[in-house]
Amino acid sequence: MKTFTYKFSQDQLALLPTESDIAFYEEHGWFISKKVIPDEIIDEAIAGSENFYRGERDATLPYSTGYSDWKPGDGDAVRNNQHVSYRKKELRKLVLQPIVGAIAAKLARTTEIRLFEDTLVYKAPITISDRGGVVGWHTDYSYSSNCTSKKMLSAWIPFQDIDENKAPLVVLDGSHKWSDTEHLRCFNNQNLKEIEEKFTQKGREIVEVPIILKKGQVSFHHCCTIHGSYPNCSNSVRLAFALYLQDYANRHQPFWNNKEQIHHFLDSMCRKLPNGNPDYSDPAIFPILWSAEDRY
């Protein structure tokens, strides 16, 4: 297991969530950090993203299907590319910023945070006559039913300032406490109101919270928090990196849907445990971002 030697300065320690912040996250299902990522790290990630879109790779995945991987000609309303940190060093450098894992560990009250998967998301500006650009309501856990833990969480890192016109991430406040949402897979459903009506009919109060961030801030949300995003109505591209994070206790579990066993794409890439199950702690695929061996 990797042993960390990173030690935070007093200024960095001040960036970690307080007990009050953690209580807010546990009640509402989301949290916004202070500015924690240096501009130069984000600027490197932007350059790496641009090179990635031009076809440059530092490593390649062994399979070409089973995950989202935008290619030129697919349209620009929303570009989704998964597992980019595996393929581009500048994005991996961003993922491995110790502060991201440390904040996530505090929020999840866990001794270790590992990457599960990542998604680079690009949204082109749209006009009122355009269609698309919406990410529909979903929970991240819906797409990871092979995971045992419901303490997993996501970090959302924009590469520029985000206001309500620039396709902010939007969460439904407190929705991580709702039942019957663990299979909410409506990422590609553009009609947010249509999905909301189903929640309203169950008597739930719908409180949409657009996550407004400055460059260098990071938002975190619980794996069962319902979220999506609005179209990009600004005059420039919106680029962001979404990291889905495991807590220490997360392990693989078999999962069936309509009598068909479901396998996650990464199950075929990571090493196997003695019982044959995928090892979700394989550092080659699921690097440790923070552990109790790190020193605050």
mmCIF file of C-alpha atoms in Angstrom:
data_model
loop_
_atom_site.group_PDB
_atom_site.id
_atom_site.type_symbol
_atom_site.label_atom_id
_atom_site.label_comp_id
_atom_site.label_asym_id
_atom_site.label_seq_id
_atom_site.Cartn_x
_atom_site.Cartn_y
_atom_site.Cartn_z
ATOM 1 C CA MET A 1 0.000 0.000 0.000
ATOM 2 C CA LYS A 2 1.254 3.468 -0.800
ATOM 3 C CA THR A 3 2.590 5.414 2.172
ATOM 4 C CA PHE A 4 2.147 9.161 1.979
ATOM 5 C CA THR A 5 4.699 11.656 3.218
ATOM 6 C CA TYR A 6 2.728 14.798 2.414
ATOM 7 C CA LYS A 7 2.249 17.212 5.303
ATOM 8 C CA PHE A 8 -0.111 20.173 5.178
ATOM 9 C CA SER A 9 0.985 23.654 6.128
ATOM 10 C CA GLN A 10 -1.061 25.639 8.629
ATOM 11 C CA ASP A 11 -2.601 27.594 5.736
ATOM 12 C CA GLN A 12 -3.652 24.335 4.063
ATOM 13 C CA LEU A 13 -5.066 22.958 7.303
ATOM 14 C CA ALA A 14 -7.373 25.983 7.382
ATOM 15 C CA LEU A 15 -8.865 24.792 4.074
ATOM 16 C CA LEU A 16 -10.183 21.516 5.523
ATOM 17 C CA PRO A 17 -13.852 21.206 6.543
ATOM 18 C CA THR A 18 -14.743 22.015 10.126
ATOM 19 C CA GLU A 19 -17.081 19.847 12.171
ATOM 20 C CA SER A 20 -19.828 22.350 11.323
ATOM 21 C CA ASP A 21 -19.049 21.923 7.599
ATOM 22 C CA ILE A 22 -19.236 18.152 7.937
ATOM 23 C CA ALA A 23 -22.599 18.412 9.715
ATOM 24 C CA PHE A 24 -23.858 20.623 6.860
ATOM 25 C CA TYR A 25 -22.741 18.026 4.303
ATOM 26 C CA GLU A 26 -24.432 15.229 6.239
ATOM 27 C CA GLU A 27 -27.687 17.199 6.407
ATOM 28 C CA HIS A 28 -27.783 18.665 2.883
ATOM 29 C CA GLY A 29 -25.745 16.179 0.833
ATOM 30 C CA TRP A 30 -23.313 18.721 -0.635
ATOM 31 C CA PHE A 31 -20.465 21.035 0.333
ATOM 32 C CA ILE A 32 -18.449 23.813 -1.318
ATOM 33 C CA SER A 33 -14.775 24.198 -0.433
ATOM 34 C CA LYS A 34 -12.701 27.326 -0.240
ATOM 35 C CA LYS A 35 -10.229 27.952 -3.072
ATOM 36 C CA VAL A 36 -8.033 24.861 -2.729
ATOM 37 C CA ILE A 37 -6.606 24.179 -6.218
ATOM 38 C CA PRO A 38 -3.839 26.524 -7.433
ATOM 39 C CA ASP A 39 -4.505 28.273 -10.741
ATOM 40 C CA GLU A 40 -1.400 26.765 -12.316
ATOM 41 C CA ILE A 41 -2.634 23.203 -11.682
ATOM 42 C CA ILE A 42 -5.969 24.008 -13.319
ATOM 43 C CA ASP A 43 -4.270 25.790 -16.222
ATOM 44 C CA GLU A 44 -2.145 22.681 -16.810
ATOM 45 C CA ALA A 45 -5.321 20.595 -16.751
ATOM 46 C CA ILE A 46 -6.927 22.885 -19.320
ATOM 47 C CA ALA A 47 -3.923 22.511 -21.619
ATOM 48 C CA GLY A 48 -3.967 18.748 -21.093
ATOM 49 C CA SER A 49 -7.686 18.642 -21.891
ATOM 50 C CA GLU A 50 -7.172 20.557 -25.110
ATOM 51 C CA ASN A 51 -4.425 18.139 -26.117
ATOM 52 C CA PHE A 52 -6.658 15.217 -25.178
ATOM 53 C CA TYR A 53 -9.411 16.508 -27.465
ATOM 54 C CA ARG A 54 -6.824 16.748 -30.255
ATOM 55 C CA GLY A 55 -6.137 13.041 -29.808
ATOM 56 C CA GLU A 56 -2.979 13.120 -27.668
ATOM 57 C CA ARG A 57 -2.668 10.341 -25.074
ATOM 58 C CA ASP A 58 -0.059 9.490 -22.452
ATOM 59 C CA ALA A 59 -1.610 6.027 -22.005
ATOM 60 C CA THR A 60 -4.420 4.093 -23.644
ATOM 61 C CA LEU A 61 -7.239 2.008 -22.241
ATOM 62 C CA PRO A 62 -7.255 -1.665 -23.285
ATOM 63 C CA TYR A 63 -10.895 -1.496 -24.409
ATOM 64 C CA SER A 64 -12.730 0.973 -26.630
ATOM 65 C CA THR A 65 -16.284 0.388 -25.392
ATOM 66 C CA GLY A 66 -18.075 0.220 -22.049
ATOM 67 C CA TYR A 67 -17.517 3.842 -21.054
ATOM 68 C CA SER A 68 -18.307 7.344 -22.336
ATOM 69 C CA ASP A 69 -15.641 8.629 -24.706
ATOM 70 C CA TRP A 70 -16.587 11.632 -26.870
ATOM 71 C CA LYS A 71 -14.944 11.834 -30.279
ATOM 72 C CA PRO A 72 -14.908 14.605 -32.898
ATOM 73 C CA GLY A 73 -18.179 14.523 -34.783
ATOM 74 C CA ASP A 74 -20.245 13.478 -31.756
ATOM 75 C CA GLY A 75 -21.490 17.037 -31.141
ATOM 76 C CA ASP A 76 -20.353 19.622 -28.631
ATOM 77 C CA ALA A 77 -23.447 20.337 -26.519
ATOM 78 C CA VAL A 78 -22.002 17.925 -23.943
ATOM 79 C CA ARG A 79 -18.723 16.065 -24.325
ATOM 80 C CA ASN A 80 -18.213 13.253 -21.795
ATOM 81 C CA ASN A 81 -14.921 11.382 -21.557
ATOM 82 C CA GLN A 82 -14.351 8.941 -18.721
ATOM 83 C CA HIS A 83 -11.094 7.683 -17.200
ATOM 84 C CA VAL A 84 -9.153 10.648 -18.577
ATOM 85 C CA SER A 85 -6.756 10.804 -15.607
ATOM 86 C CA TYR A 86 -5.559 7.339 -16.662
ATOM 87 C CA ARG A 87 -4.814 8.671 -20.139
ATOM 88 C CA LYS A 88 -3.525 12.239 -19.639
ATOM 89 C CA LYS A 89 -0.845 13.189 -17.115
ATOM 90 C CA GLU A 90 -2.080 16.752 -16.537
ATOM 91 C CA LEU A 91 -5.499 15.463 -15.472
ATOM 92 C CA ARG A 92 -3.907 12.830 -13.257
ATOM 93 C CA LYS A 93 -1.857 15.548 -11.562
ATOM 94 C CA LEU A 94 -5.097 17.360 -10.767
ATOM 95 C CA VAL A 95 -6.738 14.199 -9.411
ATOM 96 C CA LEU A 96 -3.793 13.548 -7.111
ATOM 97 C CA GLN A 97 -3.896 16.933 -5.381
ATOM 98 C CA PRO A 98 -3.796 15.871 -1.690
ATOM 99 C CA ILE A 99 -6.274 18.528 -0.589
ATOM 100 C CA VAL A 100 -9.097 16.989 -2.643
ATOM 101 C CA GLY A 101 -8.747 13.582 -1.009
ATOM 102 C CA ALA A 102 -8.284 15.109 2.434
ATOM 103 C CA ILE A 103 -11.500 17.139 2.202
ATOM 104 C CA ALA A 104 -13.414 14.112 0.918
ATOM 105 C CA ALA A 105 -12.068 11.962 3.773
ATOM 106 C CA LYS A 106 -13.221 14.521 6.316
ATOM 107 C CA LEU A 107 -16.712 14.755 4.805
ATOM 108 C CA ALA A 108 -17.154 10.981 4.568
ATOM 109 C CA ARG A 109 -15.558 10.403 7.986
ATOM 110 C CA THR A 110 -13.264 7.763 6.518
ATOM 111 C CA THR A 111 -9.586 6.911 6.896
ATOM 112 C CA GLU A 112 -8.938 6.585 3.164
ATOM 113 C CA ILE A 113 -10.138 8.020 -0.131
ATOM 114 C CA ARG A 114 -9.504 6.261 -3.438
ATOM 115 C CA LEU A 115 -10.454 7.300 -6.933
ATOM 116 C CA PHE A 116 -13.184 5.169 -8.468
ATOM 117 C CA GLU A 117 -13.605 6.901 -11.815
ATOM 118 C CA ASP A 118 -13.456 10.336 -13.407
ATOM 119 C CA THR A 119 -15.237 12.219 -16.169
ATOM 120 C CA LEU A 120 -14.057 15.228 -18.150
ATOM 121 C CA VAL A 121 -17.140 17.240 -19.143
ATOM 122 C CA TYR A 122 -17.141 19.969 -21.804
ATOM 123 C CA LYS A 123 -20.176 22.097 -22.537
ATOM 124 C CA ALA A 124 -20.249 24.406 -25.531
ATOM 125 C CA PRO A 125 -22.235 27.654 -25.367
ATOM 126 C CA ILE A 126 -25.748 27.271 -26.741
ATOM 127 C CA THR A 127 -28.340 29.705 -28.035
ATOM 128 C CA ILE A 128 -32.003 29.675 -27.059
ATOM 129 C CA SER A 129 -32.790 27.875 -30.311
ATOM 130 C CA ASP A 130 -30.313 25.081 -29.590
ATOM 131 C CA ARG A 131 -31.320 21.811 -28.022
ATOM 132 C CA GLY A 132 -29.261 19.787 -25.609
ATOM 133 C CA GLY A 133 -26.657 20.780 -23.100
ATOM 134 C CA VAL A 134 -28.625 19.501 -20.090
ATOM 135 C CA VAL A 135 -27.426 16.709 -17.828
ATOM 136 C CA GLY A 136 -30.515 15.015 -16.399
ATOM 137 C CA TRP A 137 -31.218 14.254 -12.732
ATOM 138 C CA HIS A 138 -29.341 11.199 -11.513
ATOM 139 C CA THR A 139 -27.423 9.816 -8.561
ATOM 140 C CA ASP A 140 -23.838 8.671 -8.940
ATOM 141 C CA TYR A 141 -24.575 5.537 -6.943
ATOM 142 C CA SER A 142 -27.046 4.521 -9.660
ATOM 143 C CA TYR A 143 -24.088 3.934 -11.939
ATOM 144 C CA SER A 144 -22.012 2.031 -9.370
ATOM 145 C CA SER A 145 -24.335 -0.642 -8.047
ATOM 146 C CA ASN A 146 -21.339 -2.972 -7.890
ATOM 147 C CA CYS A 147 -20.056 -0.898 -4.950
ATOM 148 C CA THR A 148 -20.916 -1.851 -1.375
ATOM 149 C CA SER A 149 -20.556 1.610 0.157
ATOM 150 C CA LYS A 150 -23.086 4.400 0.296
ATOM 151 C CA LYS A 151 -20.540 6.776 1.787
ATOM 152 C CA MET A 152 -18.926 7.361 -1.601
ATOM 153 C CA LEU A 153 -18.919 10.932 -2.828
ATOM 154 C CA SER A 154 -18.019 13.038 -5.834
ATOM 155 C CA ALA A 155 -15.746 16.043 -6.249
ATOM 156 C CA TRP A 156 -16.644 18.505 -9.026
ATOM 157 C CA ILE A 157 -13.808 20.747 -10.191
ATOM 158 C CA PRO A 158 -14.608 23.516 -12.688
ATOM 159 C CA PHE A 159 -11.756 24.936 -14.738
ATOM 160 C CA GLN A 160 -13.159 28.480 -14.653
ATOM 161 C CA ASP A 161 -15.547 30.614 -12.594
ATOM 162 C CA ILE A 162 -19.076 29.180 -12.653
ATOM 163 C CA ASP A 163 -22.235 31.277 -12.392
ATOM 164 C CA GLU A 164 -25.858 30.384 -13.139
ATOM 165 C CA ASN A 165 -25.374 31.012 -16.862
ATOM 166 C CA LYS A 166 -22.307 28.798 -17.199
ATOM 167 C CA ALA A 167 -23.896 25.359 -16.769
ATOM 168 C CA PRO A 168 -23.467 24.965 -13.014
ATOM 169 C CA LEU A 169 -23.839 21.633 -11.313
ATOM 170 C CA VAL A 170 -27.278 21.643 -9.651
ATOM 171 C CA VAL A 171 -28.151 19.497 -6.621
ATOM 172 C CA LEU A 172 -31.507 18.717 -5.052
ATOM 173 C CA ASP A 173 -30.954 19.722 -1.462
ATOM 174 C CA GLY A 174 -31.213 16.865 1.036
ATOM 175 C CA SER A 175 -32.079 14.307 -1.643
ATOM 176 C CA HIS A 176 -29.402 11.889 -0.415
ATOM 177 C CA LYS A 177 -31.856 11.024 2.369
ATOM 178 C CA TRP A 178 -34.668 10.092 -0.009
ATOM 179 C CA SER A 179 -35.593 6.474 -0.668
ATOM 180 C CA ASP A 180 -36.109 4.799 -4.051
ATOM 181 C CA THR A 181 -33.482 6.849 -5.889
ATOM 182 C CA GLU A 182 -30.641 4.328 -6.005
ATOM 183 C CA HIS A 183 -31.494 3.434 -9.608
ATOM 184 C CA LEU A 184 -32.108 6.953 -10.901
ATOM 185 C CA ARG A 185 -30.207 6.811 -14.194
ATOM 186 C CA CYS A 186 -31.531 9.818 -16.122
ATOM 187 C CA PHE A 187 -28.195 11.399 -17.042
ATOM 188 C CA ASN A 188 -29.245 11.716 -20.701
ATOM 189 C CA ASN A 189 -32.820 12.877 -20.048
ATOM 190 C CA GLN A 190 -32.960 16.548 -21.047
ATOM 191 C CA ASN A 191 -36.329 17.217 -19.398
ATOM 192 C CA LEU A 192 -35.498 18.093 -15.795
ATOM 193 C CA LYS A 193 -39.071 19.126 -14.934
ATOM 194 C CA GLU A 194 -40.502 15.830 -16.152
ATOM 195 C CA ILE A 195 -38.279 13.916 -13.742
ATOM 196 C CA GLU A 196 -38.977 16.381 -10.921
ATOM 197 C CA GLU A 197 -42.716 15.703 -11.202
ATOM 198 C CA LYS A 198 -42.105 12.139 -10.059
ATOM 199 C CA PHE A 199 -40.462 13.404 -6.883
ATOM 200 C CA THR A 200 -43.175 16.020 -6.290
ATOM 201 C CA GLN A 201 -45.874 13.360 -6.516
ATOM 202 C CA LYS A 202 -44.224 11.635 -3.555
ATOM 203 C CA GLY A 203 -44.626 14.790 -1.491
ATOM 204 C CA ARG A 204 -40.971 15.753 -1.498
ATOM 205 C CA GLU A 205 -39.931 19.386 -1.486
ATOM 206 C CA ILE A 206 -37.788 20.167 -4.533
ATOM 207 C CA VAL A 207 -35.057 22.667 -3.692
ATOM 208 C CA GLU A 208 -32.652 23.143 -6.603
ATOM 209 C CA VAL A 209 -29.272 24.523 -5.561
ATOM 210 C CA PRO A 210 -27.010 25.733 -8.386
ATOM 211 C CA ILE A 211 -23.413 25.285 -7.259
ATOM 212 C CA ILE A 212 -21.727 28.636 -7.914
ATOM 213 C CA LEU A 213 -17.933 28.409 -7.748
ATOM 214 C CA LYS A 214 -14.813 30.424 -8.340
ATOM 215 C CA LYS A 215 -11.869 28.863 -10.180
ATOM 216 C CA GLY A 216 -9.978 26.771 -7.628
ATOM 217 C CA GLN A 217 -13.018 25.896 -5.517
ATOM 218 C CA VAL A 218 -14.319 22.334 -5.469
ATOM 219 C CA SER A 219 -17.817 21.098 -4.707
ATOM 220 C CA PHE A 220 -18.528 17.715 -3.133
ATOM 221 C CA HIS A 221 -21.780 15.757 -3.124
ATOM 222 C CA HIS A 222 -22.911 12.478 -1.586
ATOM 223 C CA CYS A 223 -23.243 9.488 -3.923
ATOM 224 C CA CYS A 224 -27.023 9.442 -3.347
ATOM 225 C CA THR A 225 -27.556 13.184 -3.868
ATOM 226 C CA ILE A 226 -29.684 13.819 -6.955
ATOM 227 C CA HIS A 227 -27.970 16.228 -9.300
ATOM 228 C CA GLY A 228 -27.711 17.361 -12.915
ATOM 229 C CA SER A 229 -26.680 20.522 -14.717
ATOM 230 C CA TYR A 230 -28.173 23.338 -16.755
ATOM 231 C CA PRO A 231 -27.148 24.249 -20.327
ATOM 232 C CA ASN A 232 -24.228 26.590 -20.905
ATOM 233 C CA CYS A 233 -25.875 29.923 -21.687
ATOM 234 C CA SER A 234 -22.647 31.917 -21.429
ATOM 235 C CA ASN A 235 -20.501 32.973 -24.361
ATOM 236 C CA SER A 236 -17.598 30.600 -23.658
ATOM 237 C CA VAL A 237 -16.921 26.903 -23.106
ATOM 238 C CA ARG A 238 -17.515 25.368 -19.687
ATOM 239 C CA LEU A 239 -15.008 22.660 -18.768
ATOM 240 C CA ALA A 240 -15.060 20.639 -15.551
ATOM 241 C CA PHE A 241 -13.634 17.445 -14.077
ATOM 242 C CA ALA A 242 -15.839 15.147 -11.995
ATOM 243 C CA LEU A 243 -14.177 12.650 -9.650
ATOM 244 C CA TYR A 244 -16.130 9.776 -8.137
ATOM 245 C CA LEU A 245 -14.423 8.794 -4.887
ATOM 246 C CA GLN A 246 -14.408 5.662 -2.737
ATOM 247 C CA ASP A 247 -14.203 5.596 1.029
ATOM 248 C CA TYR A 248 -11.964 3.039 2.739
ATOM 249 C CA ALA A 249 -14.727 0.463 3.276
ATOM 250 C CA ASN A 250 -15.941 0.266 -0.314
ATOM 251 C CA ARG A 251 -15.633 -3.132 -1.967
ATOM 252 C CA HIS A 252 -17.034 -4.896 -5.018
ATOM 253 C CA GLN A 253 -20.359 -6.691 -4.794
ATOM 254 C CA PRO A 254 -22.165 -8.750 -7.451
ATOM 255 C CA PHE A 255 -25.195 -6.965 -8.917
ATOM 256 C CA TRP A 256 -27.983 -8.215 -11.154
ATOM 257 C CA ASN A 257 -30.525 -6.274 -13.197
ATOM 258 C CA ASN A 258 -33.429 -8.178 -14.767
ATOM 259 C CA LYS A 259 -31.577 -11.444 -14.058
ATOM 260 C CA GLU A 260 -28.487 -10.211 -15.928
ATOM 261 C CA GLN A 261 -25.301 -9.753 -13.952
ATOM 262 C CA ILE A 262 -23.940 -6.227 -14.375
ATOM 263 C CA HIS A 263 -20.208 -5.553 -14.594
ATOM 264 C CA HIS A 264 -18.541 -2.153 -14.332
ATOM 265 C CA PHE A 265 -16.058 -1.331 -17.082
ATOM 266 C CA LEU A 266 -13.189 -1.092 -14.604
ATOM 267 C CA ASP A 267 -13.872 -4.616 -13.306
ATOM 268 C CA SER A 268 -11.988 -5.949 -16.313
ATOM 269 C CA MET A 269 -8.993 -3.639 -15.798
ATOM 270 C CA CYS A 270 -8.206 -4.027 -12.110
ATOM 271 C CA ARG A 271 -6.544 -6.949 -10.393
ATOM 272 C CA LYS A 272 -8.663 -9.727 -8.891
ATOM 273 C CA LEU A 273 -9.076 -10.867 -5.303
ATOM 274 C CA PRO A 274 -8.498 -14.528 -4.335
ATOM 275 C CA ASN A 275 -12.257 -15.146 -4.683
ATOM 276 C CA GLY A 276 -12.176 -13.805 -8.247
ATOM 277 C CA ASN A 277 -13.940 -10.517 -7.518
ATOM 278 C CA PRO A 278 -12.493 -7.236 -8.806
ATOM 279 C CA ASP A 279 -10.232 -5.501 -6.301
ATOM 280 C CA TYR A 280 -11.490 -1.947 -5.903
ATOM 281 C CA SER A 281 -8.319 -1.074 -3.979
ATOM 282 C CA ASP A 282 -5.967 -1.861 -6.886
ATOM 283 C CA PRO A 283 -3.696 1.232 -6.867
ATOM 284 C CA ALA A 284 -2.986 0.977 -10.597
ATOM 285 C CA ILE A 285 -6.647 1.675 -11.382
ATOM 286 C CA PHE A 286 -7.983 3.151 -8.123
ATOM 287 C CA PRO A 287 -5.144 5.303 -6.727
ATOM 288 C CA ILE A 288 -5.252 6.379 -3.095
ATOM 289 C CA LEU A 289 -5.837 10.132 -2.890
ATOM 290 C CA TRP A 290 -5.659 10.316 0.879
ATOM 291 C CA SER A 291 -5.167 7.915 3.792
ATOM 292 C CA ALA A 292 -4.767 8.087 7.545
ATOM 293 C CA GLU A 293 -1.056 7.527 6.938
ATOM 294 C CA ASP A 294 -0.957 11.070 5.597
ATOM 295 C CA ARG A 295 -0.115 13.643 8.220
ATOM 296 C CA TYR A 296 -2.226 16.752 8.632
#
